[in-house]
Amino acid sequence: MQNEAREARHRIRQDEIIIAARRCFRQHGFHAASMSQLASEAQLSVGQIYRYFSSKDAIIEEIIRRIIGLRIQEMIGTSKSIQLPKLLAWRCVLNEDDEALMLEVAAEATRNPRVAQMMQEADERIFSQACAHVKQAYPHFSDERIRGCVEVLAVMVEGTSHRRLTPQKASAETLYPLYQQIHHLLFHSEDS
């Protein structure tokens, strides 16, 4: 019973640190944010943070793990493939904060090989889940076809995330039928 209570307090403190780290990383970026800034944001000492996370990279890794976990839950829990053209045309995202943090991850991955590895592992995790999800919906598709469809969707979704930083050059009303055509080509055409 005592161990369970200690573990619960440990998880609560980790959650508090992650919340503070998200705020700190959004304000300063992963690269520029120091552990002392993070400690100040969390209202803890740097030493207290190291009791819960071995390094700043460990905190980044946990943030990535949680974001990817939420994205996988969303993908599995709903049939977004039907709504994807609409989400892309109107540049909608599930969570603004997560999108901004993942852009920070991408920037940090260009400087930090460990973060680049984290990003590759996260991509592998979500890509394999997306392939399994598509396979369930389209069991007659070959594995290669499924990987191709998921890759195209990943490019569109991630590209849209980056494009959100600039004004949209075509109206959502114009883009929507184009995204619908792409979706139809990917999932309703028998030709490879």
mmCIF file of C-alpha atoms in Angstrom:
data_model
loop_
_atom_site.group_PDB
_atom_site.id
_atom_site.type_symbol
_atom_site.label_atom_id
_atom_site.label_comp_id
_atom_site.label_asym_id
_atom_site.label_seq_id
_atom_site.Cartn_x
_atom_site.Cartn_y
_atom_site.Cartn_z
ATOM 1 C CA MET A 1 0.000 0.000 0.000
ATOM 2 C CA GLN A 2 2.821 2.368 0.891
ATOM 3 C CA ASN A 3 4.639 1.559 -2.367
ATOM 4 C CA GLU A 4 1.483 2.293 -4.370
ATOM 5 C CA ALA A 5 1.092 5.670 -2.673
ATOM 6 C CA ARG A 6 4.774 6.460 -3.293
ATOM 7 C CA GLU A 7 4.443 5.457 -6.963
ATOM 8 C CA ALA A 8 1.312 7.603 -7.314
ATOM 9 C CA ARG A 9 3.149 10.623 -5.840
ATOM 10 C CA HIS A 10 6.075 9.891 -8.178
ATOM 11 C CA ARG A 11 3.772 9.863 -11.242
ATOM 12 C CA ILE A 12 2.041 13.067 -10.110
ATOM 13 C CA ARG A 13 5.409 14.819 -9.691
ATOM 14 C CA GLN A 14 6.555 13.573 -13.126
ATOM 15 C CA ASP A 15 3.327 14.923 -14.637
ATOM 16 C CA GLU A 16 3.928 18.296 -12.961
ATOM 17 C CA ILE A 17 7.471 18.397 -14.338
ATOM 18 C CA ILE A 18 6.253 17.483 -17.839
ATOM 19 C CA ILE A 19 3.605 20.240 -17.713
ATOM 20 C CA ALA A 20 6.223 22.778 -16.630
ATOM 21 C CA ALA A 21 8.699 21.502 -19.235
ATOM 22 C CA ARG A 22 6.115 21.846 -21.994
ATOM 23 C CA ARG A 23 5.564 25.496 -21.015
ATOM 24 C CA CYS A 24 9.303 26.143 -20.739
ATOM 25 C CA PHE A 25 10.103 24.424 -24.042
ATOM 26 C CA ARG A 26 7.323 26.312 -25.818
ATOM 27 C CA GLN A 27 8.701 29.608 -24.522
ATOM 28 C CA HIS A 28 12.438 28.979 -25.007
ATOM 29 C CA GLY A 29 12.687 25.935 -27.302
ATOM 30 C CA PHE A 30 14.254 22.607 -26.332
ATOM 31 C CA HIS A 31 17.772 23.689 -27.215
ATOM 32 C CA ALA A 32 17.766 27.025 -25.400
ATOM 33 C CA ALA A 33 15.792 25.965 -22.310
ATOM 34 C CA SER A 34 18.062 25.237 -19.374
ATOM 35 C CA MET A 35 17.385 22.859 -16.521
ATOM 36 C CA SER A 36 17.408 25.851 -14.155
ATOM 37 C CA GLN A 37 14.673 27.546 -16.235
ATOM 38 C CA LEU A 38 12.706 24.294 -16.188
ATOM 39 C CA ALA A 39 13.195 23.985 -12.418
ATOM 40 C CA SER A 40 11.996 27.539 -11.939
ATOM 41 C CA GLU A 41 8.925 26.866 -14.078
ATOM 42 C CA ALA A 42 8.209 23.684 -12.084
ATOM 43 C CA GLN A 43 8.925 25.472 -8.781
ATOM 44 C CA LEU A 44 11.475 22.805 -7.900
ATOM 45 C CA SER A 45 15.224 22.623 -7.590
ATOM 46 C CA VAL A 46 17.271 21.160 -10.427
ATOM 47 C CA GLY A 47 18.234 18.319 -8.080
ATOM 48 C CA GLN A 48 14.571 17.500 -7.485
ATOM 49 C CA ILE A 49 13.967 17.258 -11.216
ATOM 50 C CA TYR A 50 16.896 14.852 -11.552
ATOM 51 C CA ARG A 51 15.161 12.546 -9.063
ATOM 52 C CA TYR A 52 12.430 12.028 -11.656
ATOM 53 C CA PHE A 53 14.284 12.436 -14.965
ATOM 54 C CA SER A 54 17.947 11.670 -15.619
ATOM 55 C CA SER A 55 18.387 14.493 -18.139
ATOM 56 C CA LYS A 56 16.675 17.079 -20.293
ATOM 57 C CA ASP A 57 16.710 14.499 -23.100
ATOM 58 C CA ALA A 58 14.765 12.110 -20.842
ATOM 59 C CA ILE A 59 12.116 14.798 -20.362
ATOM 60 C CA ILE A 60 11.966 15.411 -24.113
ATOM 61 C CA GLU A 61 11.656 11.666 -24.669
ATOM 62 C CA GLU A 62 8.722 11.456 -22.254
ATOM 63 C CA ILE A 63 6.984 14.404 -23.929
ATOM 64 C CA ILE A 64 7.390 12.736 -27.343
ATOM 65 C CA ARG A 65 6.152 9.399 -25.956
ATOM 66 C CA ARG A 66 3.032 11.039 -24.552
ATOM 67 C CA ILE A 67 2.255 13.021 -27.714
ATOM 68 C CA ILE A 68 2.676 9.966 -29.934
ATOM 69 C CA GLY A 69 0.584 7.908 -27.507
ATOM 70 C CA LEU A 70 -2.259 10.427 -27.750
ATOM 71 C CA ARG A 71 -2.006 10.489 -31.548
ATOM 72 C CA ILE A 72 -2.174 6.698 -31.694
ATOM 73 C CA GLN A 73 -5.190 6.656 -29.361
ATOM 74 C CA GLU A 74 -6.910 9.230 -31.561
ATOM 75 C CA MET A 75 -6.108 7.289 -34.722
ATOM 76 C CA ILE A 76 -7.361 4.001 -33.316
ATOM 77 C CA GLY A 77 -10.340 5.509 -31.500
ATOM 78 C CA THR A 78 -11.842 7.282 -34.475
ATOM 79 C CA SER A 79 -12.085 6.913 -38.205
ATOM 80 C CA LYS A 80 -10.109 10.047 -39.090
ATOM 81 C CA SER A 81 -9.327 8.741 -42.570
ATOM 82 C CA ILE A 82 -12.844 9.749 -43.580
ATOM 83 C CA GLN A 83 -12.372 13.250 -42.138
ATOM 84 C CA LEU A 84 -8.738 13.657 -43.143
ATOM 85 C CA PRO A 85 -9.416 15.717 -46.295
ATOM 86 C CA LYS A 86 -11.428 18.168 -44.218
ATOM 87 C CA LEU A 87 -8.797 18.355 -41.462
ATOM 88 C CA LEU A 88 -6.060 19.005 -44.026
ATOM 89 C CA ALA A 89 -8.011 21.569 -46.056
ATOM 90 C CA TRP A 90 -8.846 23.624 -42.975
ATOM 91 C CA ARG A 91 -5.417 22.964 -41.381
ATOM 92 C CA CYS A 92 -6.960 21.554 -38.219
ATOM 93 C CA VAL A 93 -4.838 19.824 -35.579
ATOM 94 C CA LEU A 94 -5.711 17.753 -32.558
ATOM 95 C CA ASN A 95 -3.651 19.868 -30.168
ATOM 96 C CA GLU A 96 -1.928 23.181 -30.955
ATOM 97 C CA ASP A 97 0.559 22.760 -28.139
ATOM 98 C CA ASP A 98 1.565 19.264 -29.270
ATOM 99 C CA GLU A 99 2.075 20.498 -32.827
ATOM 100 C CA ALA A 100 4.354 23.301 -31.660
ATOM 101 C CA LEU A 101 6.333 20.937 -29.431
ATOM 102 C CA MET A 102 6.781 18.425 -32.258
ATOM 103 C CA LEU A 103 8.147 21.240 -34.438
ATOM 104 C CA GLU A 104 10.603 21.948 -31.608
ATOM 105 C CA VAL A 105 11.503 18.250 -31.574
ATOM 106 C CA ALA A 106 12.189 18.365 -35.312
ATOM 107 C CA ALA A 107 14.427 21.416 -34.888
ATOM 108 C CA GLU A 108 16.278 19.858 -31.952
ATOM 109 C CA ALA A 109 16.727 16.614 -33.914
ATOM 110 C CA THR A 110 18.883 18.518 -36.413
ATOM 111 C CA ARG A 111 21.333 19.356 -33.577
ATOM 112 C CA ASN A 112 21.026 16.449 -31.192
ATOM 113 C CA PRO A 113 21.548 12.857 -32.409
ATOM 114 C CA ARG A 114 19.742 11.459 -29.344
ATOM 115 C CA VAL A 115 16.632 13.515 -30.106
ATOM 116 C CA ALA A 116 16.892 12.482 -33.774
ATOM 117 C CA GLN A 117 16.873 8.857 -32.597
ATOM 118 C CA MET A 118 13.831 9.564 -30.381
ATOM 119 C CA MET A 119 12.062 11.049 -33.369
ATOM 120 C CA GLN A 120 12.854 8.021 -35.523
ATOM 121 C CA GLU A 121 11.565 5.684 -32.810
ATOM 122 C CA ALA A 122 8.381 7.742 -32.421
ATOM 123 C CA ASP A 123 7.876 7.764 -36.186
ATOM 124 C CA GLU A 124 8.353 3.994 -36.317
ATOM 125 C CA ARG A 125 5.789 3.539 -33.542
ATOM 126 C CA ILE A 126 3.100 5.704 -35.108
ATOM 127 C CA PHE A 127 3.833 4.473 -38.644
ATOM 128 C CA SER A 128 3.436 0.815 -37.663
ATOM 129 C CA GLN A 129 0.205 1.602 -35.800
ATOM 130 C CA ALA A 130 -1.115 3.525 -38.812
ATOM 131 C CA CYS A 131 -0.252 0.602 -41.091
ATOM 132 C CA ALA A 132 -2.089 -1.801 -38.773
ATOM 133 C CA HIS A 133 -5.078 0.559 -38.727
ATOM 134 C CA VAL A 134 -5.176 0.784 -42.539
ATOM 135 C CA LYS A 135 -4.687 -3.001 -42.865
ATOM 136 C CA GLN A 136 -7.741 -3.512 -40.687
ATOM 137 C CA ALA A 137 -9.816 -1.191 -42.869
ATOM 138 C CA TYR A 138 -8.377 -2.431 -46.205
ATOM 139 C CA PRO A 139 -7.332 -6.071 -45.674
ATOM 140 C CA HIS A 140 -7.117 -6.667 -49.443
ATOM 141 C CA PHE A 141 -4.280 -4.111 -49.812
ATOM 142 C CA SER A 142 -0.744 -5.482 -49.944
ATOM 143 C CA ASP A 143 1.622 -4.515 -47.141
ATOM 144 C CA GLU A 144 3.651 -2.453 -49.618
ATOM 145 C CA ARG A 145 0.522 -0.596 -50.750
ATOM 146 C CA ILE A 146 -0.418 0.091 -47.138
ATOM 147 C CA ARG A 147 3.059 1.457 -46.356
ATOM 148 C CA GLY A 148 2.799 3.672 -49.440
ATOM 149 C CA CYS A 149 -0.606 5.011 -48.418
ATOM 150 C CA VAL A 150 0.549 5.703 -44.869
ATOM 151 C CA GLU A 151 3.704 7.428 -46.133
ATOM 152 C CA VAL A 152 1.666 9.733 -48.389
ATOM 153 C CA LEU A 153 -0.703 10.528 -45.517
ATOM 154 C CA ALA A 154 2.248 11.219 -43.193
ATOM 155 C CA VAL A 155 3.746 13.634 -45.712
ATOM 156 C CA MET A 156 0.428 15.448 -46.092
ATOM 157 C CA VAL A 157 -0.253 15.651 -42.350
ATOM 158 C CA GLU A 158 3.287 16.670 -41.394
ATOM 159 C CA GLY A 159 3.515 19.066 -44.330
ATOM 160 C CA THR A 160 0.250 20.665 -43.273
ATOM 161 C CA SER A 161 1.661 21.089 -39.777
ATOM 162 C CA HIS A 162 4.592 23.053 -41.205
ATOM 163 C CA ARG A 163 2.390 24.945 -43.691
ATOM 164 C CA ARG A 164 0.239 26.178 -40.800
ATOM 165 C CA LEU A 165 3.079 28.577 -39.983
ATOM 166 C CA THR A 166 2.329 30.542 -43.170
ATOM 167 C CA PRO A 167 -0.876 32.022 -44.550
ATOM 168 C CA GLN A 168 -2.886 29.557 -46.611
ATOM 169 C CA LYS A 169 -2.450 30.302 -50.324
ATOM 170 C CA ALA A 170 -5.610 28.531 -51.502
ATOM 171 C CA SER A 171 -8.981 28.485 -49.816
ATOM 172 C CA ALA A 172 -10.014 25.475 -47.778
ATOM 173 C CA GLU A 173 -13.027 25.175 -50.061
ATOM 174 C CA THR A 174 -10.678 24.744 -53.040
ATOM 175 C CA LEU A 175 -8.351 22.354 -51.218
ATOM 176 C CA TYR A 176 -11.038 20.091 -49.772
ATOM 177 C CA PRO A 177 -12.075 18.397 -53.042
ATOM 178 C CA LEU A 178 -8.402 18.011 -53.991
ATOM 179 C CA TYR A 179 -7.652 16.231 -50.718
ATOM 180 C CA GLN A 180 -10.768 14.110 -51.263
ATOM 181 C CA GLN A 181 -9.426 13.087 -54.674
ATOM 182 C CA ILE A 182 -6.079 12.135 -53.156
ATOM 183 C CA HIS A 183 -7.834 10.153 -50.438
ATOM 184 C CA HIS A 184 -9.962 8.404 -53.055
ATOM 185 C CA LEU A 185 -6.880 7.605 -55.142
ATOM 186 C CA LEU A 186 -5.104 6.121 -52.129
ATOM 187 C CA PHE A 187 -7.924 4.043 -50.722
ATOM 188 C CA HIS A 188 -10.387 3.302 -53.474
ATOM 189 C CA SER A 189 -8.243 2.638 -56.509
ATOM 190 C CA GLU A 190 -7.276 -0.971 -57.191
ATOM 191 C CA ASP A 191 -4.264 0.070 -59.273
ATOM 192 C CA SER A 192 -0.968 0.219 -57.444
#
